[in-house]
């Protein structure tokens, strides 16, 4: 079990309010991702759930038990830190065994769980090494191993992949998703990378300055962003925003169209000149200038599109995919 | 230093220091060795020629030799234990955020700036004096008989005085080590269910082991040659005669340079035995 409920949770450091009153429920077995720009309070929120920071006010419930005053070790949660936080003078085996040793779990049970975790995480050959003798990805796996053996009610990850290179990140992303499929344990995952959020999450929580901007499944957030902030944050490349006459025509202060929802069409209403074209093979992203709508419009085109720098282009937004926002940035309709 | 080139460059650059240090060490060492084989009594005839191993045999068989070795070891060991244990505790305390942290740190380090002679005299006359010392007033205030520290527990008193002088050094080195402890590791251990004590035992202590090694090695070097504190307090009386002090007595009080030099060679041997012994137990921490 691992249902986590936050009720009117707030956190201030001295005079600065980092988390204004916040309510959130994370269901048992859910993969929940906190995403938001740097400094928005993701880590703080995770540390509040872990018990590493004291609440300023509000309640945290774990499986309907008030856990607000429970010390971190007793909450039954396991955390994987950004820096991995492995114990440098202990072997991998001892690192993984540490939480079980602290919980006085019998030795043969410890060994059984270590073997199982090592096998699942491909660490069997490294059990007798020190963390200093491992690569970044292996250290990451040890940190996850140390979390798994505790058989926690929920896993907490704080940007676990941000120290890895791009290729390894993709691999570990899959491994963590697979782990979630296998264990079916609640996972809360903090990242500022929207690709990680989109690919891994059952539920995404978009945060800005401690506020929850929107909660929903990746596709809900993609299709129905509540406001301009979420619309701009989810999706890659970013959504194009257009203000002025074109928006007023649709009765909005600003409108947003994703790059993949703009077609290159000879009879389109928008014209411009192609700037940089980013060829990714499968797709080409065109940066279109001089449209009179926005500085740059990003447009997704086919991989083999024949347009070059300086070519004129006419564009047609897919009407059903245009998002309308009011002056405050909230979604219209 | 991985490559051949950087290794030879390093050797070249270290050469002046190595030559200087070798000269600094070798000249006095050679002179000590030279005198230890001669019968040299400055006030009773001067240099009277070679005597072979006579000085060594006499120094070794004198009734003062083994007690002085024992005193040296107790003194060094006692000071090491006290400074390391209290140093760790003080370092952990000073690492806590508290009001007036800067001032407290300066105060803790202050004893290190007091000259050994001065601090020993202050302790002797202001604290440990059986008539006017602060301790005797304290003892009388609670109705107890004042203790004549320097004659009743002379070695213990000396250990306290010297520990007081060396505690700042140990604290300082250990504090820097404590400060470099990774906070996330401590939090991870907290989440793993480790109590304060097991966090200390499994994380802090291993992290400090290298700093402790350095404190022990450096202090041992200086403590083996402690002299001023003994000179101004007990003058070597009441079983406080260390090997260093015994050598001083042989050379200056008995005016026997040859005998003292032989003692000096024994002191070198003792220092090396202690050093090898320490390296064996704690030195492996330095390799990591
Ligand atoms: N101990 C602290 N004292 C004061 N302010 C703090 C403290 N910890 C965090 N903050 C502030 O709280 C805000 C949120 O910090 P937090 O670490 O939660 O951000 P984050 O969303 O995790 O950012 P990042 O993606 O960069 O890790 C920041 O503005 C930060 O300056
Ligand atoms: Mg963070």
XYZ file of C-alpha atoms and ligand atoms in Angstrom:
653
model
C 0.000 0.000 0.000
C 1.160 3.508 -0.617
C -1.445 6.180 -0.931
C -0.084 9.605 -0.064
C -2.313 12.582 0.653
C -1.196 16.156 1.206
C -3.729 18.433 2.893
C -3.127 22.188 2.995
C 0.571 21.588 3.178
C 2.702 24.722 3.453
C 6.402 25.294 3.885
C 8.318 28.479 4.607
C 12.027 28.969 5.094
C 12.104 31.964 7.419
C 10.221 34.677 5.564
C 10.096 33.015 2.167
C 7.031 30.911 1.503
C 8.210 28.132 -0.759
C 5.001 26.088 -0.766
C 1.672 27.900 -0.423
C -1.251 25.765 0.808
C -1.207 22.701 -1.402
C -3.539 19.715 -1.744
C -2.682 16.577 -3.621
C -3.493 12.887 -3.557
C -1.174 10.266 -4.992
C -2.944 6.942 -5.430
C -1.480 3.597 -4.484
C 0.690 2.179 -7.241
C 0.768 5.387 -9.214
C 3.816 6.776 -10.976
C 3.525 10.442 -10.138
C 5.937 12.993 -11.589
C 6.496 16.459 -10.153
C 7.689 18.718 -12.897
C 8.384 22.415 -13.027
C 11.137 24.957 -13.603
C 14.184 25.160 -11.361
C 13.494 26.549 -7.901
C 9.744 25.942 -7.989
C 9.811 23.752 -4.878
C 9.794 20.227 -6.290
C 12.607 18.991 -4.079
C 11.138 20.762 -1.091
C 7.813 19.033 -1.629
C 9.497 15.642 -1.970
C 11.562 16.242 1.168
C 8.401 17.195 3.038
C 6.850 13.878 2.041
C 10.044 12.058 3.026
C 10.105 13.800 6.394
C 13.498 15.395 5.830
C 11.904 18.832 6.215
C 9.331 19.816 8.827
C 5.933 21.006 7.661
C 5.112 24.617 8.417
C 1.442 23.648 8.505
C -0.903 21.063 7.034
C -1.073 17.291 7.120
C 0.581 14.473 5.244
C -1.243 11.146 5.289
C 0.312 7.898 4.195
C -2.310 5.173 3.778
C -4.760 7.311 5.761
C -2.418 7.513 8.738
C -1.330 10.992 9.784
C 2.408 10.920 9.115
C 3.130 14.624 9.639
C 5.088 14.035 12.826
C 6.487 10.610 11.995
C 10.294 10.531 11.632
C 11.608 9.745 8.114
C 12.681 6.190 8.880
C 9.232 5.245 10.169
C 7.294 6.480 7.141
C 8.172 3.431 5.116
C 9.355 5.498 2.168
C 12.634 5.058 0.314
C 14.412 7.911 -1.383
C 16.899 7.983 -4.243
C 18.937 11.161 -4.178
C 20.272 13.176 -7.074
C 23.852 12.644 -5.864
C 22.997 8.963 -5.160
C 24.245 9.474 -1.566
C 25.959 6.082 -1.445
C 28.133 5.351 1.565
C 31.639 5.642 0.093
C 33.531 3.374 2.487
C 31.096 0.462 2.210
C 30.991 -2.101 -0.579
C 27.971 -2.213 -2.857
C 26.683 -5.202 -0.900
C 26.999 -3.348 2.406
C 25.375 -0.262 0.919
C 22.369 -2.251 -0.165
C 22.287 -4.127 3.128
C 22.500 -0.999 5.260
C 18.779 -0.238 5.650
C 18.066 -3.893 6.409
C 20.888 -3.987 8.943
C 19.399 -0.948 10.641
C 16.028 -2.695 10.699
C 17.563 -5.876 12.203
C 16.362 -8.107 9.385
C 17.816 -11.644 9.688
C 20.998 -12.265 7.722
C 19.641 -14.917 5.332
C 16.653 -12.736 4.472
C 19.077 -9.862 3.859
C 21.146 -12.020 1.522
C 18.058 -13.178 -0.333
C 16.885 -9.638 -0.966
C 20.364 -8.433 -1.936
C 20.708 -11.242 -4.472
C 17.273 -10.510 -5.895
C 17.918 -6.767 -6.161
C 21.374 -7.297 -7.650
C 19.948 -9.621 -10.250
C 17.128 -7.278 -11.155
C 19.513 -4.336 -11.473
C 22.446 -6.130 -13.128
C 24.711 -5.522 -10.171
C 25.713 -9.087 -9.369
C 29.275 -8.629 -10.632
C 29.809 -5.426 -8.711
C 28.632 -6.413 -5.233
C 32.106 -6.342 -3.730
C 33.199 -3.053 -5.251
C 33.159 0.313 -3.563
C 30.889 3.055 -4.983
C 33.993 4.971 -6.074
C 34.831 2.151 -8.494
C 31.484 2.278 -10.304
C 30.209 4.318 -13.243
C 27.429 6.864 -12.826
C 24.749 4.512 -14.108
C 25.920 1.692 -11.858
C 25.907 4.002 -8.833
C 22.391 4.995 -9.734
C 21.379 1.354 -9.785
C 22.987 0.736 -6.403
C 21.006 3.649 -4.993
C 17.831 2.134 -6.436
C 18.845 -1.274 -5.070
C 19.259 0.210 -1.621
C 15.728 1.587 -1.931
C 14.170 -1.620 -3.277
C 15.364 -3.939 -0.510
C 13.477 -1.936 2.065
C 10.252 -2.915 0.313
C 8.884 0.584 0.902
C 5.328 1.810 0.570
C 6.544 4.359 -1.964
C 9.728 5.360 -3.740
C 10.810 8.973 -3.891
C 13.189 9.991 -6.666
C 14.774 13.441 -6.770
C 16.080 14.047 -10.288
C 17.814 10.676 -10.280
C 18.971 10.887 -13.886
C 20.270 14.428 -14.063
C 23.886 13.363 -13.504
C 23.850 10.861 -16.366
C 24.644 11.394 -20.025
C 21.844 11.456 -22.579
C 22.110 7.856 -23.772
C 22.293 6.425 -20.263
C 19.377 8.590 -19.239
C 17.140 7.009 -21.836
C 18.225 3.545 -20.673
C 17.673 4.262 -16.991
C 14.339 5.883 -17.756
C 13.175 2.612 -19.254
C 14.605 0.610 -16.357
C 12.798 2.703 -13.785
C 9.539 2.452 -15.749
C 9.997 -1.310 -15.978
C 10.720 -1.482 -12.258
C 7.459 0.315 -11.645
C 5.578 -2.113 -13.865
C 7.068 -5.036 -11.963
C 6.765 -3.762 -8.389
C 3.544 -1.795 -8.807
C 4.689 0.382 -5.920
C 3.845 4.059 -5.669
C 6.629 6.190 -7.105
C 7.042 9.919 -6.854
C 9.552 11.247 -9.284
C 10.912 14.789 -9.421
C 12.336 16.168 -12.633
C 12.530 19.372 -14.579
C 12.770 17.442 -17.814
C 9.340 17.354 -19.461
C 10.356 14.410 -21.660
C 10.936 12.279 -18.547
C 7.612 13.472 -17.206
C 5.728 12.643 -20.401
C 7.289 9.239 -20.946
C 7.211 7.848 -17.414
C 4.259 9.310 -15.598
C 0.788 7.994 -14.880
C 0.112 11.394 -13.394
C 2.002 14.629 -13.861
C 1.906 17.441 -11.329
C 3.064 20.717 -12.872
C 4.387 23.119 -10.282
C 5.203 26.791 -10.493
C 6.490 28.718 -7.481
C 5.099 26.041 -5.174
C 1.642 26.206 -6.762
C 0.107 23.245 -8.517
C -0.724 24.530 -12.005
C -2.321 21.325 -13.226
C -2.575 17.650 -12.378
C -3.353 15.041 -14.971
C -2.173 12.251 -17.202
C 0.500 13.160 -19.762
C -2.024 13.202 -22.590
C -4.542 15.290 -20.653
C -1.877 17.871 -20.033
C -0.835 17.754 -23.642
C -4.343 18.041 -25.021
C -6.005 20.275 -22.472
C -3.454 22.488 -20.751
C -5.177 24.606 -18.106
C -3.120 27.672 -18.829
C -0.310 29.121 -20.867
C 2.340 28.009 -18.376
C 1.414 24.335 -18.607
C 0.898 24.644 -22.353
C 4.397 26.044 -22.757
C 5.975 23.576 -20.350
C 4.571 20.308 -21.670
C 5.467 19.302 -25.194
C 8.703 19.543 -27.093
C 9.490 21.741 -28.936
C 7.488 24.347 -27.088
C 4.038 25.489 -28.136
C 3.906 28.629 -30.314
C 2.040 31.559 -28.798
C 0.452 34.249 -30.920
C -1.063 37.465 -29.600
C -2.744 40.429 -31.273
C -5.220 40.494 -34.146
C -4.975 36.798 -34.970
C -5.894 35.936 -31.356
C -8.651 38.497 -31.132
C -10.257 36.975 -34.215
C -10.828 33.876 -32.067
C -11.950 35.934 -29.095
C -8.814 35.301 -27.036
C -5.955 37.312 -25.643
C -3.466 34.809 -26.950
C -3.623 31.544 -28.815
C -1.251 28.608 -28.774
C -0.499 26.061 -31.467
C 1.976 23.219 -31.097
C 4.610 22.828 -33.831
C 3.074 19.502 -34.829
C -0.293 21.162 -35.381
C 0.836 23.601 -38.030
C 0.811 22.323 -41.602
C 2.709 23.626 -44.578
C -0.082 24.401 -47.054
C -0.090 26.572 -50.144
C -3.412 28.168 -49.266
C -2.595 28.711 -45.573
C -3.397 32.007 -43.864
C 0.064 32.565 -42.388
C 3.193 33.401 -44.432
C 6.782 33.689 -43.419
C 10.393 32.892 -44.264
C 12.215 29.797 -43.188
C 15.110 30.458 -40.809
C 17.001 27.563 -39.301
C 15.773 24.098 -40.238
C 16.647 21.390 -37.726
C 16.788 18.040 -39.493
C 16.319 15.189 -37.067
C 15.853 12.567 -39.780
C 12.324 11.518 -38.927
C 11.161 15.116 -38.565
C 12.367 18.550 -39.476
C 11.692 21.502 -37.213
C 11.468 24.754 -39.137
C 11.941 28.081 -37.430
C 9.773 30.460 -39.418
C 10.296 34.221 -39.186
C 8.618 37.379 -40.517
C 5.090 36.055 -40.019
C 3.934 39.210 -38.222
C 2.515 36.911 -35.526
C 5.412 36.096 -33.239
C 9.210 36.331 -33.378
C 9.541 32.749 -34.442
C 7.048 30.024 -35.178
C 8.309 26.497 -34.779
C 6.773 24.114 -37.276
C 7.149 20.371 -37.523
C 7.542 19.169 -41.084
C 8.344 15.818 -42.673
C 11.908 14.548 -42.463
C 12.596 15.100 -46.151
C 11.034 18.531 -46.500
C 12.733 20.474 -49.286
C 12.709 23.923 -47.658
C 15.948 25.837 -47.061
C 17.055 28.923 -45.194
C 15.373 31.999 -46.703
C 12.608 30.153 -48.595
C 9.084 31.625 -48.303
C 6.505 29.349 -46.713
C 2.750 29.438 -46.096
C 1.345 27.794 -42.997
C -2.049 26.592 -41.854
C -2.794 25.893 -38.175
C -5.083 22.925 -37.560
C -8.159 24.725 -36.308
C -9.283 22.060 -33.848
C -5.855 22.120 -32.201
C -5.657 25.818 -31.449
C -5.640 26.592 -27.719
C -7.135 29.897 -26.595
C -6.057 31.773 -23.465
C -7.357 34.883 -21.722
C -5.282 37.835 -20.524
C -4.394 36.060 -17.267
C -3.173 33.030 -19.221
C -6.080 30.758 -18.279
C -7.618 28.440 -20.844
C -10.758 29.531 -22.678
C -13.275 26.914 -23.798
C 50.636 11.584 -11.454
C 49.987 9.196 -14.201
C 52.466 9.715 -16.965
C 56.225 9.244 -17.051
C 56.647 12.926 -17.839
C 54.595 14.284 -14.991
C 56.370 11.912 -12.664
C 59.846 13.137 -13.569
C 58.672 16.743 -13.517
C 57.357 16.141 -10.030
C 60.670 14.645 -8.952
C 62.579 17.612 -10.317
C 60.374 20.091 -8.549
C 60.518 18.269 -5.258
C 64.303 17.914 -5.374
C 65.229 21.232 -3.675
C 62.912 20.541 -0.764
C 64.164 16.996 -0.416
C 67.834 18.090 -0.473
C 67.198 20.834 2.086
C 65.283 18.525 4.386
C 67.885 15.797 4.082
C 70.669 18.258 5.006
C 68.591 19.622 7.837
C 68.130 16.105 9.164
C 71.392 14.431 8.290
C 73.840 16.935 9.824
C 72.428 16.845 13.379
C 71.866 13.117 13.050
C 75.481 12.523 12.066
C 76.723 14.700 14.917
C 74.546 12.847 17.406
C 75.865 9.523 16.115
C 79.452 10.811 16.282
C 79.162 12.029 19.872
C 77.343 8.911 21.001
C 80.516 6.888 20.395
C 82.793 9.308 22.217
C 83.476 9.974 25.852
C 82.726 13.699 25.953
C 82.474 15.442 29.330
C 82.597 19.216 28.719
C 83.403 20.230 32.325
C 85.500 17.180 33.187
C 88.195 17.014 30.567
C 86.290 17.583 27.317
C 86.487 15.099 24.483
C 88.262 12.016 25.825
C 88.200 9.864 22.679
C 86.313 6.810 21.404
C 84.507 4.490 23.779
C 82.724 2.121 21.415
C 79.260 1.138 22.646
C 79.988 2.096 26.239
C 77.524 5.041 26.207
C 74.765 2.890 24.745
C 75.201 0.163 27.328
C 75.279 2.663 30.172
C 72.204 4.562 28.989
C 70.271 1.357 28.406
C 71.168 -0.287 31.688
C 70.600 2.791 33.804
C 67.693 2.370 36.187
C 66.049 5.491 34.721
C 65.777 4.154 31.157
C 62.733 1.863 31.133
C 60.641 4.071 33.420
C 61.331 6.996 31.098
C 60.224 5.002 28.046
C 57.089 3.992 29.901
C 56.391 7.595 30.941
C 56.853 8.766 27.363
C 54.396 6.214 26.025
C 51.787 6.930 28.706
C 52.099 10.661 28.121
C 51.822 10.419 24.340
C 49.043 7.832 24.465
C 47.045 9.751 27.056
C 47.231 13.015 25.174
C 46.325 11.295 21.899
C 43.260 9.613 23.361
C 42.021 12.784 25.048
C 42.620 15.101 22.098
C 41.115 12.750 19.511
C 38.003 11.905 21.532
C 37.337 15.452 22.715
C 38.391 16.795 19.321
C 35.734 14.728 17.555
C 33.063 15.794 20.026
C 34.064 19.461 19.801
C 34.212 19.326 16.015
C 30.695 17.866 15.868
C 29.505 20.538 18.300
C 31.139 23.393 16.391
C 29.622 22.133 13.172
C 26.118 22.715 14.541
C 24.602 26.025 13.528
C 24.531 28.187 16.644
C 24.623 31.760 17.758
C 28.093 33.330 17.848
C 29.669 30.454 15.953
C 32.606 32.511 14.693
C 33.555 33.775 18.150
C 33.251 30.317 19.669
C 35.503 28.844 17.013
C 38.189 31.466 17.633
C 37.985 30.791 21.370
C 38.368 27.070 20.867
C 41.439 27.592 18.753
C 43.006 30.165 21.095
C 45.009 27.756 23.326
C 47.080 26.807 20.315
C 48.501 30.333 20.176
C 49.751 30.269 23.774
C 53.408 29.307 24.078
C 53.935 25.940 25.797
C 56.038 27.438 28.583
C 53.466 30.108 29.304
C 50.504 27.774 29.279
C 52.269 25.267 31.521
C 53.142 28.038 33.992
C 49.579 29.341 33.925
C 48.228 25.879 34.645
C 50.802 25.270 37.345
C 50.365 28.549 39.207
C 46.810 29.612 38.506
C 44.927 26.335 38.352
C 46.870 23.546 39.981
C 48.640 25.340 42.802
C 47.608 23.565 46.019
C 47.319 26.836 47.948
C 46.236 29.565 45.554
C 45.142 27.658 42.470
C 41.588 27.931 41.195
C 41.118 24.198 41.628
C 42.155 24.329 45.274
C 39.613 27.117 45.850
C 37.039 25.008 44.085
C 37.921 21.979 46.172
C 37.734 24.010 49.385
C 34.426 25.529 48.281
C 32.866 22.076 48.223
C 34.595 21.179 51.464
C 37.248 18.868 50.045
C 40.948 18.764 50.746
C 42.851 20.575 47.934
C 44.915 18.258 45.790
C 48.545 18.996 45.059
C 48.061 18.015 41.450
C 51.621 18.252 40.226
C 53.053 16.109 43.026
C 50.110 13.759 43.685
C 49.023 13.038 40.102
C 51.928 14.554 38.203
C 51.662 12.557 34.994
C 47.881 12.978 34.829
C 48.234 16.719 35.351
C 50.834 16.935 32.613
C 48.593 15.003 30.255
C 45.775 17.456 30.982
C 47.996 20.489 30.376
C 49.388 19.133 27.120
C 45.969 17.948 25.927
C 44.623 21.434 26.522
C 47.328 22.783 24.230
C 46.798 20.241 21.474
C 43.028 19.986 21.534
C 42.602 23.016 19.222
C 44.827 21.431 16.608
C 42.881 18.179 16.662
C 39.556 20.028 16.684
C 40.536 22.205 13.751
C 41.608 19.328 11.521
C 38.601 17.213 12.501
C 36.221 20.144 12.026
C 37.266 20.584 8.413
C 36.671 16.870 7.903
C 33.254 17.011 9.586
C 32.283 19.929 7.381
C 33.129 17.992 4.251
C 30.676 15.244 5.167
C 28.021 14.938 2.488
C 24.654 16.042 3.816
C 22.650 13.846 1.457
C 24.500 10.789 2.780
C 23.398 11.653 6.286
C 19.830 12.139 5.100
C 19.931 8.868 3.209
C 21.085 7.131 6.377
C 18.346 8.857 8.326
C 15.778 7.514 5.872
C 17.419 4.098 6.047
C 16.532 4.071 9.716
C 19.964 4.717 11.218
C 19.861 6.303 14.668
C 22.124 9.210 15.572
C 24.598 6.760 17.111
C 24.680 4.396 14.165
C 25.027 7.319 11.785
C 28.053 8.385 13.837
C 29.463 4.889 13.879
C 28.806 3.941 10.237
C 29.173 7.286 8.446
C 30.868 9.994 10.496
C 33.625 7.881 12.009
C 34.728 6.239 8.728
C 34.599 9.633 7.081
C 36.815 11.067 9.825
C 39.267 8.167 9.857
C 41.701 9.869 7.529
C 41.677 13.103 9.507
C 42.095 11.130 12.743
C 45.104 9.388 11.225
C 46.676 12.703 10.348
C 46.013 14.131 13.801
C 47.559 11.082 15.452
C 50.648 11.022 13.262
C 51.392 14.740 13.507
C 50.713 14.931 17.216
C 52.852 11.885 17.942
C 55.819 13.512 16.248
C 55.512 16.603 18.401
C 54.483 14.861 21.615
C 57.490 12.528 21.654
C 59.708 15.568 22.075
C 57.614 17.427 24.680
C 59.993 19.245 26.977
C 59.042 22.771 28.103
C 55.897 21.676 29.931
C 57.837 19.163 32.008
C 60.704 21.549 32.599
C 58.559 24.341 34.090
C 56.155 22.157 36.076
C 57.734 19.107 37.681
C 61.278 19.410 36.406
C 61.224 15.702 35.692
C 60.441 14.751 39.281
C 57.639 12.394 40.400
C 57.939 9.920 37.531
C 57.424 12.536 34.830
C 60.832 12.004 33.295
C 60.287 11.186 29.649
C 63.031 9.949 27.381
C 63.532 13.471 26.035
C 63.828 14.821 29.529
C 66.249 12.079 30.545
C 68.497 13.000 27.617
C 68.394 16.635 28.686
C 69.426 15.644 32.195
C 72.290 13.491 30.953
C 73.673 16.234 28.725
C 73.140 19.334 30.825
C 72.757 18.233 34.413
C 75.346 15.443 34.301
C 77.383 17.219 31.626
C 77.792 13.981 29.662
C 77.299 14.723 25.972
C 78.259 11.227 24.836
C 75.729 9.546 27.109
C 73.014 12.000 26.095
C 73.740 11.422 22.419
C 73.367 7.690 22.893
C 70.022 8.451 24.512
C 69.167 10.552 21.493
C 69.774 7.577 19.232
C 67.491 5.466 21.425
C 64.864 8.213 21.145
C 65.116 8.016 17.369
C 64.658 4.263 17.512
C 61.668 4.606 19.839
C 60.096 7.237 17.586
C 60.477 4.934 14.610
C 59.003 1.966 16.438
C 56.030 4.099 17.443
C 55.708 5.473 13.920
C 55.786 2.031 12.275
C 53.304 0.776 14.832
C 50.948 3.693 14.166
C 51.304 3.400 10.409
C 50.367 -0.255 10.701
C 47.143 0.374 12.561
C 46.002 3.651 11.104
C 48.213 4.234 8.078
C 46.113 2.084 5.781
C 43.504 4.826 5.963
C 45.868 7.108 4.073
C 46.044 4.876 1.027
C 42.419 5.327 0.080
N 17.016 25.437 3.290
C 16.477 26.456 2.576
N 16.452 27.709 3.070
C 15.905 28.717 2.365
N 15.376 28.596 1.152
C 15.374 27.373 0.596
C 15.932 26.246 1.270
N 15.783 25.161 0.474
C 15.185 25.599 -0.645
N 14.923 26.927 -0.574
C 14.253 27.738 -1.595
O 13.056 27.100 -1.911
C 12.791 27.185 -3.298
C 12.511 25.797 -3.844
O 13.667 25.006 -3.765
P 13.719 23.524 -4.303
O 15.045 22.978 -3.974
O 12.539 22.788 -3.799
O 13.590 23.765 -5.866
P 13.500 22.672 -7.022
O 12.164 22.812 -7.627
O 13.894 21.331 -6.489
O 14.573 23.210 -8.051
P 15.644 22.360 -8.917
O 14.910 21.867 -10.110
O 16.645 23.399 -9.280
O 16.186 21.283 -8.052
C 14.000 27.843 -3.941
O 13.662 29.168 -4.254
C 15.047 27.802 -2.881
O 15.845 28.945 -2.936
Mg 15.602 20.027 -6.713
